[in-house]
Amino acid sequence: MKKRLLLYGGGAALLLLFSFTLSLSIGSSMIPITEVWSVLLGKGDEVSTAIVINVRLPRIILAILVGSALAVAGAGFQGVLRNPLADPYILGVSSGASFGAAFVILFGLQSVLFGIYSIPIVAFLTGVLTLLLVIKIAMTSGQMKKETLILSGVVVQAFLGSFISLMVSMSGKAINEIVFWMMGSLTMRGWEYPKIMAPYLFIGIVILLSQGRALNLFTLGERQALHLGVNVERTKMVVLITSTLLTASAVSVSGVIGFVGLVVPHLIRMVVGPDYRLIIPLSVFGGSIYVLWADTIARMALMPKEIPLGVVTSLLGAPFFAYLLKKGKKGVKL
């Protein structure tokens, strides 16, 4: 397993490094790759340094962090729910975060609360509170079945979605800001946003990596996993809460970005197999590359206008995933 992880991980790291360098080079002002590395090594000219370090680099770093968080969260949800088509938004976390963000924007609370951090902090808190509500509804006699959990998530998501639609209809001048946030974007994101996300991502990855063996045993069924020494209820709570924290942290700084947590772990599983000790770490690289290229397309495709990032990930993810389903994934249980 370690040799395979080193092999696949090394290849993914090289691809990420290539994508990182090329994305820094591409923009309204094209910068040669050699100049990009000169800037990163502190030897570039003043103009190139300003563009790379102050404009492109924080956005690209944030794209890498958001992609990693969503993909790893997707792997966690798919493992604990034993469904390779599960999505980080299945439990209503995105609706909860969107509700908080829309509320702050609608009532202009940015200056009253935490300034530029108001939307990320409130979106994060409402996303986590949504998960706690879903778990509370799903609990029966101290246990939580995956079917009940998913149904509870759908109900809460629909309920919050109606309130979001109500706020959009009431928003007036703020409607463009709310809708643009809900479509997902990394526009005008400075260094403060990666600083918000990085601790949650690091802690979340470490926790989910520690649950890789338990998630492998989950594929045998919860009863079999229990007989093999897994604390089933504890593992479900740890993975669900950690995956939700990752999703909420990503959504809070970027808005709603779909299909990353659905497509990336699924593609990695097709390449390396069902071992979550490989799927989780490789999802870090896969999600980073996916969102990094999606964001590069978002800012370049209709330049000087910019496409919302969530639109690009949906345009890329939906048809490709439909293609995967058609090419022989009919046996997957939904």
Coordinates of C-alpha atoms in Angstrom, one line a residue:
M1 CA 0.0 0.0 0.0
K2 CA 2.8 2.4 0.9
K3 CA 4.5 1.9 -2.5
R4 CA 1.3 2.5 -4.3
L5 CA 0.7 5.7 -2.3
L6 CA 4.2 6.9 -3.0
L7 CA 3.8 6.1 -6.7
Y8 CA 0.4 7.7 -7.2
G9 CA 1.0 10.5 -4.7
G10 CA 4.3 11.5 -6.4
G11 CA 2.7 11.6 -9.8
A12 CA -0.3 13.7 -8.5
A13 CA 2.1 16.1 -6.7
L14 CA 4.1 16.7 -10.0
L15 CA 0.8 17.3 -11.9
L16 CA -0.3 19.7 -9.2
L17 CA 3.1 21.6 -9.3
F18 CA 2.8 21.8 -13.1
S19 CA -0.8 23.1 -12.8
F20 CA 0.2 25.6 -10.1
T21 CA 3.0 27.0 -12.2
L22 CA 1.0 27.2 -15.4
S23 CA -2.0 28.9 -13.6
L24 CA 0.3 31.5 -12.2
S25 CA 1.6 32.2 -15.7
I26 CA -1.8 32.5 -17.4
G27 CA -3.9 35.7 -17.1
S28 CA -4.8 39.0 -18.8
S29 CA -1.0 39.6 -18.5
M30 CA 0.8 36.5 -19.6
I31 CA 4.0 35.9 -17.6
P32 CA 6.6 33.4 -18.8
I33 CA 7.0 30.3 -16.6
T34 CA 10.7 31.2 -16.0
E35 CA 9.7 34.6 -14.8
V36 CA 7.1 33.0 -12.5
W37 CA 9.7 31.0 -10.8
S38 CA 12.0 34.0 -10.6
V39 CA 9.2 35.8 -8.7
L40 CA 8.6 32.9 -6.4
L41 CA 12.4 32.8 -5.6
G42 CA 12.4 36.6 -4.9
K43 CA 14.3 37.6 -8.1
G44 CA 11.5 38.8 -10.4
D45 CA 10.9 42.4 -11.6
E46 CA 8.5 44.7 -9.7
V47 CA 5.5 44.4 -12.0
S48 CA 5.6 40.6 -12.3
T49 CA 6.0 40.3 -8.5
A50 CA 3.0 42.5 -7.9
I51 CA 0.8 40.4 -10.3
V52 CA 2.0 37.0 -9.1
I53 CA 2.3 37.5 -5.4
N54 CA -0.5 40.0 -4.7
V55 CA -3.1 39.0 -7.2
R56 CA -2.8 35.4 -8.5
L57 CA -1.0 33.5 -5.8
P58 CA -3.5 34.0 -3.0
R59 CA -6.4 33.0 -5.3
I60 CA -4.5 29.9 -6.5
I61 CA -3.6 28.9 -3.0
L62 CA -7.2 29.3 -2.0
A63 CA -8.4 27.2 -5.0
I64 CA -6.0 24.4 -3.9
L65 CA -7.3 24.5 -0.3
V66 CA -11.0 24.6 -1.4
G67 CA -10.5 21.7 -3.8
S68 CA -8.7 19.6 -1.3
A69 CA -11.3 20.2 1.4
L70 CA -14.3 19.4 -0.8
A71 CA -12.7 16.3 -2.3
V72 CA -11.6 14.9 1.0
A73 CA -15.0 15.7 2.5
G74 CA -16.6 13.8 -0.4
A75 CA -14.4 10.8 0.2
G76 CA -15.4 10.9 3.9
F77 CA -19.1 11.0 3.1
Q78 CA -18.9 8.3 0.5
G79 CA -17.0 6.0 2.9
V80 CA -19.3 6.4 5.9
L81 CA -22.5 6.3 3.9
R82 CA -21.2 3.4 1.8
N83 CA -22.3 5.1 -1.4
P84 CA -19.7 6.2 -4.1
L85 CA -22.2 8.7 -5.4
A86 CA -22.6 10.6 -2.1
D87 CA -21.9 14.3 -2.1
P88 CA -20.6 16.7 0.5
Y89 CA -23.8 18.7 0.2
I90 CA -26.1 15.7 0.7
L91 CA -26.6 16.6 4.4
G92 CA -27.6 20.2 3.8
V93 CA -24.3 21.7 4.8
S94 CA -24.2 23.9 1.7
S95 CA -27.7 25.1 2.2
G96 CA -26.9 26.0 5.8
A97 CA -23.8 27.9 4.9
S98 CA -25.7 29.7 2.1
F99 CA -28.4 30.6 4.5
G100 CA -25.9 32.3 6.8
A101 CA -24.2 34.1 4.0
A102 CA -27.4 35.3 2.4
F103 CA -28.6 36.6 5.8
V104 CA -25.5 38.6 6.4
I105 CA -25.6 40.1 2.9
L106 CA -29.3 40.8 2.9
F107 CA -29.2 42.8 6.2
G108 CA -25.8 44.4 5.6
L109 CA -24.3 43.0 8.8
Q110 CA -20.6 42.9 7.5
S111 CA -19.7 46.1 9.3
V112 CA -21.6 45.2 12.5
L113 CA -20.1 41.7 12.9
F114 CA -16.5 40.9 11.8
G115 CA -15.9 43.0 8.7
I116 CA -14.6 41.0 5.7
Y117 CA -14.7 37.9 7.9
S118 CA -18.4 38.2 8.6
I119 CA -19.6 36.1 5.7
P120 CA -17.0 33.3 6.1
I121 CA -17.6 33.0 9.9
V122 CA -21.4 33.1 9.8
A123 CA -21.5 30.7 6.8
F124 CA -19.2 28.3 8.6
L125 CA -21.3 28.4 11.8
T126 CA -24.6 27.9 10.1
G127 CA -23.2 25.1 8.1
V128 CA -22.1 23.3 11.3
L129 CA -25.4 24.0 13.0
T130 CA -27.2 22.5 10.0
L131 CA -25.3 19.2 10.4
L132 CA -26.1 19.1 14.2
L133 CA -29.8 19.6 13.3
V134 CA -29.7 16.9 10.7
I135 CA -28.1 14.4 13.1
K136 CA -30.6 15.3 15.8
I137 CA -33.5 14.6 13.5
A138 CA -31.9 11.3 12.2
M139 CA -31.1 9.9 15.7
T140 CA -33.4 7.0 16.7
S141 CA -32.9 5.2 20.0
G142 CA -29.3 6.4 20.1
Q143 CA -28.5 5.1 16.6
M144 CA -28.2 6.8 13.2
K145 CA -29.0 4.8 10.1
K146 CA -27.6 6.1 6.8
E147 CA -31.0 6.1 5.1
T148 CA -32.6 8.2 7.8
L149 CA -29.5 10.6 7.8
I150 CA -29.7 11.2 4.1
L151 CA -33.5 11.7 4.2
S152 CA -33.1 14.2 7.1
G153 CA -30.4 16.0 5.1
V154 CA -32.7 16.3 2.1
V155 CA -35.6 17.6 4.3
V156 CA -33.4 20.2 6.0
Q157 CA -31.8 21.3 2.7
A158 CA -35.2 21.8 1.1
F159 CA -36.4 23.8 4.2
L160 CA -33.4 26.1 4.2
G161 CA -33.5 26.4 0.4
S162 CA -37.0 27.9 0.7
F163 CA -35.7 30.5 3.1
I164 CA -32.8 31.3 0.8
S165 CA -35.2 31.8 -2.1
L166 CA -37.3 34.1 0.1
M167 CA -34.2 36.2 1.0
V168 CA -33.2 36.4 -2.6
S169 CA -36.7 37.7 -3.5
M170 CA -36.4 40.3 -0.7
S171 CA -32.8 41.4 -1.4
G172 CA -33.3 44.2 -3.9
K173 CA -29.9 45.8 -4.6
A174 CA -28.1 42.9 -2.8
I175 CA -29.5 40.2 -5.1
N176 CA -26.5 40.2 -7.4
E177 CA -24.1 39.7 -4.5
I178 CA -26.2 36.9 -3.0
V179 CA -26.7 35.0 -6.3
F180 CA -23.0 35.5 -7.2
W181 CA -21.9 34.1 -3.9
M182 CA -24.3 31.1 -4.2
M183 CA -22.8 30.3 -7.7
G184 CA -19.3 30.1 -6.1
S185 CA -16.3 32.3 -6.9
L186 CA -12.7 33.0 -5.8
T187 CA -12.7 36.6 -7.2
M188 CA -11.0 39.2 -5.1
R189 CA -9.9 36.8 -2.4
G190 CA -6.7 38.0 -0.6
W191 CA -4.3 36.2 1.7
E192 CA -6.8 36.4 4.7
Y193 CA -9.0 33.7 3.1
P194 CA -6.4 31.0 2.8
K195 CA -5.4 31.8 6.4
I196 CA -9.0 31.1 7.5
M197 CA -9.2 27.8 5.7
A198 CA -5.7 26.2 6.2
P199 CA -6.1 25.1 9.9
Y200 CA -9.5 23.4 9.2
L201 CA -8.1 21.6 6.2
F202 CA -5.0 20.4 8.0
I203 CA -6.9 19.1 11.0
G204 CA -9.6 17.5 8.9
I205 CA -7.2 15.6 6.6
V206 CA -5.3 14.3 9.7
I207 CA -8.5 13.1 11.3
L208 CA -9.9 11.4 8.1
L209 CA -6.6 9.8 7.4
S210 CA -6.8 8.1 10.8
Q211 CA -10.2 6.7 9.9
G212 CA -9.0 5.0 6.6
R213 CA -9.0 1.5 8.0
A214 CA -12.4 1.9 9.6
L215 CA -13.9 3.2 6.4
N216 CA -12.5 0.2 4.6
L217 CA -14.2 -2.1 7.0
F218 CA -17.4 -0.1 6.6
T219 CA -17.6 -1.4 3.0
L220 CA -18.4 -4.9 4.5
G221 CA -21.4 -3.5 6.4
E222 CA -21.8 -1.9 9.8
R223 CA -22.4 -5.2 11.6
Q224 CA -19.3 -6.8 10.1
A225 CA -17.3 -3.7 10.9
L226 CA -18.5 -3.9 14.5
H227 CA -17.5 -7.5 14.8
L228 CA -14.0 -6.5 13.5
G229 CA -13.5 -4.0 16.3
V230 CA -14.8 -0.8 14.8
N231 CA -16.8 1.6 17.1
V232 CA -19.4 2.1 14.4
E233 CA -21.4 5.0 15.9
R234 CA -18.3 6.9 17.0
T235 CA -16.7 6.5 13.6
K236 CA -19.8 7.7 11.8
M237 CA -19.9 10.8 14.1
V238 CA -16.2 11.6 13.7
V239 CA -16.2 11.2 9.9
L240 CA -19.5 13.1 9.4
I241 CA -18.6 16.0 11.6
T242 CA -15.0 16.3 10.2
S243 CA -16.3 16.1 6.6
T244 CA -18.9 18.7 7.4
L245 CA -16.3 21.0 8.9
L246 CA -14.2 20.7 5.7
T247 CA -17.2 21.4 3.5
A248 CA -18.4 24.4 5.6
S249 CA -14.9 25.9 5.7
A250 CA -14.7 25.7 1.9
V251 CA -18.2 27.0 1.3
S252 CA -17.7 29.8 3.7
V253 CA -14.8 31.3 1.7
S254 CA -15.8 30.4 -1.9
G255 CA -19.6 30.0 -2.0
V256 CA -21.2 26.9 -3.3
I257 CA -19.0 24.8 -5.6
G258 CA -20.6 21.6 -6.8
F259 CA -19.4 18.2 -8.1
V260 CA -15.9 18.4 -6.6
G261 CA -16.6 16.1 -3.7
L262 CA -18.8 13.9 -6.0
V263 CA -16.5 13.4 -9.0
V264 CA -12.9 13.5 -7.6
P265 CA -13.1 10.6 -5.0
H266 CA -15.1 8.6 -7.5
L267 CA -12.4 9.0 -10.2
I268 CA -9.7 8.2 -7.8
R269 CA -11.5 5.1 -6.7
M270 CA -11.6 4.0 -10.3
V271 CA -7.9 4.3 -10.6
V272 CA -6.6 3.0 -7.2
G273 CA -9.4 0.8 -6.0
P274 CA -11.6 1.0 -2.9
D275 CA -8.9 1.4 -0.3
Y276 CA -9.6 4.6 1.7
R277 CA -6.0 4.8 2.9
L278 CA -5.2 5.7 -0.7
I279 CA -8.5 7.5 -1.7
I280 CA -8.3 10.1 1.1
P281 CA -4.7 11.4 0.6
L282 CA -5.0 11.2 -3.2
S283 CA -8.2 13.2 -3.0
V284 CA -6.2 16.1 -1.6
F285 CA -4.2 16.3 -4.8
G286 CA -7.2 15.4 -7.1
G287 CA -9.4 18.1 -5.6
S288 CA -6.7 20.7 -5.8
I289 CA -6.0 20.1 -9.4
Y290 CA -9.7 20.0 -10.4
V291 CA -10.6 23.3 -8.7
L292 CA -7.3 25.0 -9.8
W293 CA -8.0 24.3 -13.5
A294 CA -11.7 25.1 -13.1
D295 CA -10.8 28.5 -11.6
T296 CA -8.3 29.1 -14.4
I297 CA -11.0 28.4 -17.0
A298 CA -13.4 30.6 -15.0
R299 CA -11.2 33.7 -15.2
M300 CA -9.9 33.1 -18.8
A301 CA -12.7 31.7 -20.9
L302 CA -14.7 34.9 -21.4
M303 CA -12.0 37.4 -20.4
P304 CA -12.3 40.2 -19.3
K305 CA -15.5 38.9 -17.8
E306 CA -15.3 36.1 -15.3
I307 CA -17.5 33.0 -15.1
P308 CA -18.6 31.9 -11.5
L309 CA -16.4 29.0 -10.4
G310 CA -19.4 26.9 -9.4
V311 CA -20.8 27.2 -12.9
V312 CA -17.6 25.8 -14.4
T313 CA -17.3 22.9 -12.0
S314 CA -20.9 22.0 -12.8
L315 CA -20.3 22.3 -16.6
L316 CA -17.3 20.1 -16.3
G317 CA -18.5 17.6 -13.7
A318 CA -22.1 16.9 -14.7
P319 CA -21.6 15.6 -18.2
F320 CA -18.4 13.8 -17.3
F321 CA -20.1 12.1 -14.4
A322 CA -23.1 11.1 -16.6
Y323 CA -20.6 9.6 -19.0
L324 CA -19.1 7.5 -16.2
L325 CA -22.5 6.3 -15.2
K326 CA -23.3 5.3 -18.7
K327 CA -20.0 3.5 -19.2
G328 CA -20.7 0.7 -16.8
K329 CA -21.5 2.1 -13.4
K330 CA -25.1 1.0 -13.4
G331 CA -24.3 -1.5 -10.7
V332 CA -23.6 1.3 -8.1
K333 CA -26.4 1.5 -5.5
L334 CA -27.8 4.9 -5.1

